[in-house]
Coordinates of C-alpha atoms in Angstrom, one line a residue:
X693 CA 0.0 0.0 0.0
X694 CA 1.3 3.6 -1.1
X695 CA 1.8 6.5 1.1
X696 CA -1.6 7.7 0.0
X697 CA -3.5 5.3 0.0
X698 CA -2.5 4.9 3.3
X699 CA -3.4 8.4 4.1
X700 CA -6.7 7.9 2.5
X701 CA -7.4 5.3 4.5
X702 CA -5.7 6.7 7.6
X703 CA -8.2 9.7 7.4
X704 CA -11.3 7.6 7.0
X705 CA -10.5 5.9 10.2
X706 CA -10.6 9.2 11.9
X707 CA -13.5 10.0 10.8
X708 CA -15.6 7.0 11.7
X709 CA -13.9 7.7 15.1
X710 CA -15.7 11.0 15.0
X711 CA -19.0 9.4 14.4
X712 CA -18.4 6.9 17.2
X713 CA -18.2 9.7 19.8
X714 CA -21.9 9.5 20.2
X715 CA -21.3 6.4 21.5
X716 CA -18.8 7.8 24.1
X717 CA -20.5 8.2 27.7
X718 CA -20.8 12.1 28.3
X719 CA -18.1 14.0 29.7
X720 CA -19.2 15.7 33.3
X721 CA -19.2 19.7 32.3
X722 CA -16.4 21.2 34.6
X723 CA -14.1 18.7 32.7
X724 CA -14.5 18.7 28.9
X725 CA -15.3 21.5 26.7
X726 CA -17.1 19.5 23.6
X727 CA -17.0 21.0 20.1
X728 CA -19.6 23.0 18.9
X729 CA -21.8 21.7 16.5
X730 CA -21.4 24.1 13.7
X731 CA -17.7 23.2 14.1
X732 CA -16.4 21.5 10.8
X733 CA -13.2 20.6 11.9
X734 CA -12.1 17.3 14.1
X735 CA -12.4 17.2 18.4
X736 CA -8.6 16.4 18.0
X737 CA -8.2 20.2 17.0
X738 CA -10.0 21.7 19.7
X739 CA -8.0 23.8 22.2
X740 CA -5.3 24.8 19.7
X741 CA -1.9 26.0 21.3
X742 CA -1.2 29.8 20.4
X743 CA 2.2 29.1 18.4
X744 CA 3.3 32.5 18.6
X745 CA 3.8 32.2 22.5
X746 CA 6.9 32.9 23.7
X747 CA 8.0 30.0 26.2
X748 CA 10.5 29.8 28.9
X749 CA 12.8 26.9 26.5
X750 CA 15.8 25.3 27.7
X751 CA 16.7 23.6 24.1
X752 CA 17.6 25.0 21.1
X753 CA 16.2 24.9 17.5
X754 CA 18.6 22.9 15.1
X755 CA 18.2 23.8 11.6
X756 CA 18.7 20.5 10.4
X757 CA 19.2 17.1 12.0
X758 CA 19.1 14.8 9.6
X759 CA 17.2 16.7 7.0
X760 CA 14.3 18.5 9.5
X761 CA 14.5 21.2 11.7
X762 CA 14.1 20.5 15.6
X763 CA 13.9 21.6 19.2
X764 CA 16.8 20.0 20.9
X765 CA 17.2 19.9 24.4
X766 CA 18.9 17.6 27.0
X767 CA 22.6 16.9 27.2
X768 CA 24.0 16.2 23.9
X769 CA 26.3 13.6 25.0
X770 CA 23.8 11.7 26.0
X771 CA 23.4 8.1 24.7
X772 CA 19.6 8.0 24.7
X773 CA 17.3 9.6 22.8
X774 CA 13.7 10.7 22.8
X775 CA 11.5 11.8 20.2
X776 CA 8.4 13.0 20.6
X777 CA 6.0 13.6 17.2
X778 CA 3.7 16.1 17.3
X779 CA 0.1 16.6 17.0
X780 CA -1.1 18.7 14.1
X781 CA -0.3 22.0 15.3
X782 CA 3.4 20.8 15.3
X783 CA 6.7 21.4 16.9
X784 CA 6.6 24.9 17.9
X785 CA 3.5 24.4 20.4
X786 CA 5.2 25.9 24.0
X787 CA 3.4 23.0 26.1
X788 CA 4.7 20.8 23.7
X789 CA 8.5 22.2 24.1
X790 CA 8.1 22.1 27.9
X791 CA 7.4 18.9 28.0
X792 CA 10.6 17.7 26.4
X793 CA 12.3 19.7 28.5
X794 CA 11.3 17.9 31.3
X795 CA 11.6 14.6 29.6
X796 CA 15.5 15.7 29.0
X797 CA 15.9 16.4 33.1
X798 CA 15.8 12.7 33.3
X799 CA 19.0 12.4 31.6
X800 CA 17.5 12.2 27.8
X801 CA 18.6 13.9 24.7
X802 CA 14.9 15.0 23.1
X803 CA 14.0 16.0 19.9
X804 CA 10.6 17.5 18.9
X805 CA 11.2 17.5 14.4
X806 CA 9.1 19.7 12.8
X807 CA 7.6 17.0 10.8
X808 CA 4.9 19.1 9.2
X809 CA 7.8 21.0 7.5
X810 CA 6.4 24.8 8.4
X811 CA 2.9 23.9 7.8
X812 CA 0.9 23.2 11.2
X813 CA -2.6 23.2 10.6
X814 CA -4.4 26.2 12.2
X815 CA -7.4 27.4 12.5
X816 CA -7.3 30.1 10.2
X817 CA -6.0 27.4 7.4
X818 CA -7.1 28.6 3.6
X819 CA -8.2 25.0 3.2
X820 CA -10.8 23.0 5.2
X821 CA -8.8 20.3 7.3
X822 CA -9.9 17.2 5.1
X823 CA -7.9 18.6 2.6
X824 CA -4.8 19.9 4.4
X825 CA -4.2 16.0 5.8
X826 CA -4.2 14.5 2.4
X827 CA -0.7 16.7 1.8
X828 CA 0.4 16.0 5.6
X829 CA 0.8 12.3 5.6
X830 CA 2.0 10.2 8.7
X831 CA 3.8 7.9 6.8
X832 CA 6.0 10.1 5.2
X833 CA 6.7 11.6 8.2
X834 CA 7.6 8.5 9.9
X835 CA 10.2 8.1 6.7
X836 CA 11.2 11.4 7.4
X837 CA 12.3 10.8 11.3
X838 CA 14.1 7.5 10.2
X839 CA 17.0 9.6 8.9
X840 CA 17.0 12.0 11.6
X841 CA 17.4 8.9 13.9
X842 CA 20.0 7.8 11.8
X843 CA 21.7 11.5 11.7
X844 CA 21.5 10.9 16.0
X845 CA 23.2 7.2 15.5
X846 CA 25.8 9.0 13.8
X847 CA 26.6 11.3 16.7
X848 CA 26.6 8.6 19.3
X849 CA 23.1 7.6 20.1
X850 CA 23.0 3.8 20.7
X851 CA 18.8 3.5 22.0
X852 CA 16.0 5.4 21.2
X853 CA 12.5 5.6 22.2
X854 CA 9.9 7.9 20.6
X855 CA 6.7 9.3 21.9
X856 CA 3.3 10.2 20.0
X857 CA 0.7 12.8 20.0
X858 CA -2.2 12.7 18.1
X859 CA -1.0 12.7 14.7
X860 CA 2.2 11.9 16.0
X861 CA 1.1 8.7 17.2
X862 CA 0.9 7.4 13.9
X863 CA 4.5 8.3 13.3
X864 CA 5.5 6.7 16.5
X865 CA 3.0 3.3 16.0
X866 CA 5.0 2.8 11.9
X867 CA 8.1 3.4 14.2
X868 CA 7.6 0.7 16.5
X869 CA 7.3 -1.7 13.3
X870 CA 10.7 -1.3 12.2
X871 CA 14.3 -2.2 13.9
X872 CA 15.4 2.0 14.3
X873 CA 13.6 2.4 17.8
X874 CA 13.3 0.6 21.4
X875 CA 9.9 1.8 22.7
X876 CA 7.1 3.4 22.0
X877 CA 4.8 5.4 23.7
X878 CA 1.4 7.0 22.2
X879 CA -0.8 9.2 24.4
X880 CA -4.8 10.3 22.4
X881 CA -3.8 8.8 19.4
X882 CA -5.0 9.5 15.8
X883 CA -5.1 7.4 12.6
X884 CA -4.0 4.3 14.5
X885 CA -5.9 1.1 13.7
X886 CA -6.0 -2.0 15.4
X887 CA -4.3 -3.8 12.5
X888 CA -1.1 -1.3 13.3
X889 CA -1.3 -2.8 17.1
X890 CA -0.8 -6.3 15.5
X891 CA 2.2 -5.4 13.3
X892 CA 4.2 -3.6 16.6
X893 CA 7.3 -4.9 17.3
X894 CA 8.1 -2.9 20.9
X895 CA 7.1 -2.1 23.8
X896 CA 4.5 0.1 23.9
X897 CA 2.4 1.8 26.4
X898 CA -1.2 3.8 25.5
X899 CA -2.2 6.9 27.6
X900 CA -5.8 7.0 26.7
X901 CA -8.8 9.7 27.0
X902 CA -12.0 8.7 29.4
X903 CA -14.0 10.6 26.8
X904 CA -12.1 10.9 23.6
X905 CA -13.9 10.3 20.2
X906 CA -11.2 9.7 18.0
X907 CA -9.8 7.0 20.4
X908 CA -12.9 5.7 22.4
X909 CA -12.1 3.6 25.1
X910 CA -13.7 0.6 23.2
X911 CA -10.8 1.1 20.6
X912 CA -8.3 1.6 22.8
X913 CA -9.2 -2.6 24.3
X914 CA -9.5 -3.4 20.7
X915 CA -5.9 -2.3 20.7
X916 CA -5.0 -4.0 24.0
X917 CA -6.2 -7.5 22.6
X918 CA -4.6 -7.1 19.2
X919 CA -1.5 -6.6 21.8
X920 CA -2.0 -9.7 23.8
X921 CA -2.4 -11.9 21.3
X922 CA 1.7 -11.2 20.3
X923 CA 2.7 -12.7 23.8
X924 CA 6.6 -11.7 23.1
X925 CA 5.5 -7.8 22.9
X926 CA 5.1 -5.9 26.4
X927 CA 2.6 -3.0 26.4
X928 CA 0.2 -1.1 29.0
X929 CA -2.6 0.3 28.6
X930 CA -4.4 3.2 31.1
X931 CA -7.1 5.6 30.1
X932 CA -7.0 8.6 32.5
X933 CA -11.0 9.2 33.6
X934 CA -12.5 12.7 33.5
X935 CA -10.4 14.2 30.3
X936 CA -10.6 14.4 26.2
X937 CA -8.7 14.1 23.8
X938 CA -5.1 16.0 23.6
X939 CA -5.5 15.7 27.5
X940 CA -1.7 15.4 27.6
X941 CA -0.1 17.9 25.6
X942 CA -2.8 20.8 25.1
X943 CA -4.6 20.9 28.4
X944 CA -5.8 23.9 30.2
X945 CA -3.6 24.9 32.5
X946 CA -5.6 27.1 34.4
X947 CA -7.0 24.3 35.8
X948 CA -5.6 22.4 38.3
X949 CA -7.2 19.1 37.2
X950 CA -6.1 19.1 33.8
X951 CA -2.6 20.1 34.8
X952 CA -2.0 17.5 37.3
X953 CA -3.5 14.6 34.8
X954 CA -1.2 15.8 31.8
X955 CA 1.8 15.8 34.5
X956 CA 0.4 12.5 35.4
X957 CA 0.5 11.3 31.7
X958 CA 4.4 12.7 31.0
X959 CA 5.2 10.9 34.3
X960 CA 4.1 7.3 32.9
X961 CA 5.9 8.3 29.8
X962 CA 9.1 8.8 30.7
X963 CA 8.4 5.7 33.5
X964 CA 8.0 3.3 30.5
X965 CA 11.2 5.1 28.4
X966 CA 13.4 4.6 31.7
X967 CA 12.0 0.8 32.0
X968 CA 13.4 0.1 28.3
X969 CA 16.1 2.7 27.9
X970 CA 17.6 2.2 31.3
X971 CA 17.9 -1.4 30.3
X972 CA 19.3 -1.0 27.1
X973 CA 22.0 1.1 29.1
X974 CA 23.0 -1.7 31.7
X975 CA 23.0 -3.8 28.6
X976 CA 25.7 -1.8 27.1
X977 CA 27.6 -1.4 29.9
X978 CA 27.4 -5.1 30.8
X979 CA 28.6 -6.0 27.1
X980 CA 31.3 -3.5 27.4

């Protein structure tokens, strides 16, 4: 299957997972702002990050690393690496970019790639979002991050692990199907299907949505079984109650809540690096 077919198909899926939201038990008020109706775009683009915020960064923006700009942060001697794949607003979101700098305080070197190439979506896009995807493909992208982990290789990265957002969870799921990475984590994904879950080859851990319709619940334990029935794969599941979708990465954080569930979430994400990464270290050292 080509890139766009898979795209094709990749956006369909979404879609439906629109239409199953009415099958989604309702969201208590004080926790989840829903769409409004006359709203043509996806739930997963509600909340949008103001890109042109100015945030307190400790990284640095690298104009090309292995062929994509990025936001580098961490110590660049380090031996593992992180990459986290953005959601469709892409790399420059400031929650986004705080996030990897905390990731990098545990040791990491983290890279957020700007693999929309200059073009988030926004919502003052010429084109209607159904159109902007079909030229923003996932599978591309994931192409795309292979060389820049191969440009990190180069420079003395030995293990890698990447996380997902949205959008970027795609990228990170075709990641996990190839030799390049040790570990995956996904957190509200988009575009996955449970036929990806059966074709992963690493550990992988989904931070799910109480009340997300692009990744129901229901999906999300479609996913787990696909997962259990390749016994030599390790994965976790937990769905975090009282959130929506982009819970982790584009919460409000003027309220407490919200804030303390997305820390939660980056907590169990860099948990499950440090279980694989950690290893892959003593591994090294062992071997040495």
């Amino acid at each position: 299957m080509d890139a766009a077919t898979t795209v094709r198909s990749s956006l369909l899926t979404c879609l439906l997972f629109v239409l199953a939201a009415a099958l989604a038990p309702a969201a208590p008020a004080s926790r989840l702002v829903l769409p409004s109706p006359t709203r043509s775009h996806l739930s997963c683009l509600d909340n949008p990050p103001d890109l042109t915020a100015a945030g307190d960064e400790a990284g640095e923006l690298v104009a090309d690393l292995g062929g994509l700009q990025a936001y580098v942060t961490g110590p660049r001697s380090s031996a593992h690496a992180i990459i986290l794949a953005s959601d469709y607003y892409g790399f420059q979101a400031p929650k986004l970019r705080k996030i990897a700098d905390q990731v990098a305080d545990e040791g990491y070197l983290v890279v957020v790639p700007d693999l929309l190439h200059g073009d988030p979506y926004t919502d003052e896009a010429k084109i209607p979002f159904e159109e902007w995807i079909k030229t923003h493909s996932p599978v591309e992208a994931t192409e795309n991050t292979k060389a820049l982990i191969a440009a990190l290789k180069e420079q003395g990265v030995s293990a890698v692990g990447v996380g997902g957002y949205c959008w970027g969870a795609k990228v990170a799921v075709e990641l996990s199907k190839s030799s390049e990475i040790e570990v995956v984590v996904i957190l509200h994904p988009s575009l996955v299907t449970v036929d990806d879950m059966k074709e992963v080859k690493h550990p992988i851990e989904i931070l799910g949505a109480e009340f997300d319709g692009i990744s129901p619940p229901p999906l999300l334990h479609q996913f787990e079984q696909a997962l259990y029935q390749n016994k030599r794969i390790d994965h976790f599941l937990k769905i975090f109650p009282g959130v929506g979708h982009s819970f982790a990465s584009r919460y409000d954080a003027n309220d407490p809540f919200a804030v303390e569930t997305a820390e939660e979430a980056r907590k169990d994400m860099v948990t499950w690096f440090n279980k694989y990464l950690k290893k892959h270290k003593e591994l090294s050292l062992h071997e040495s």
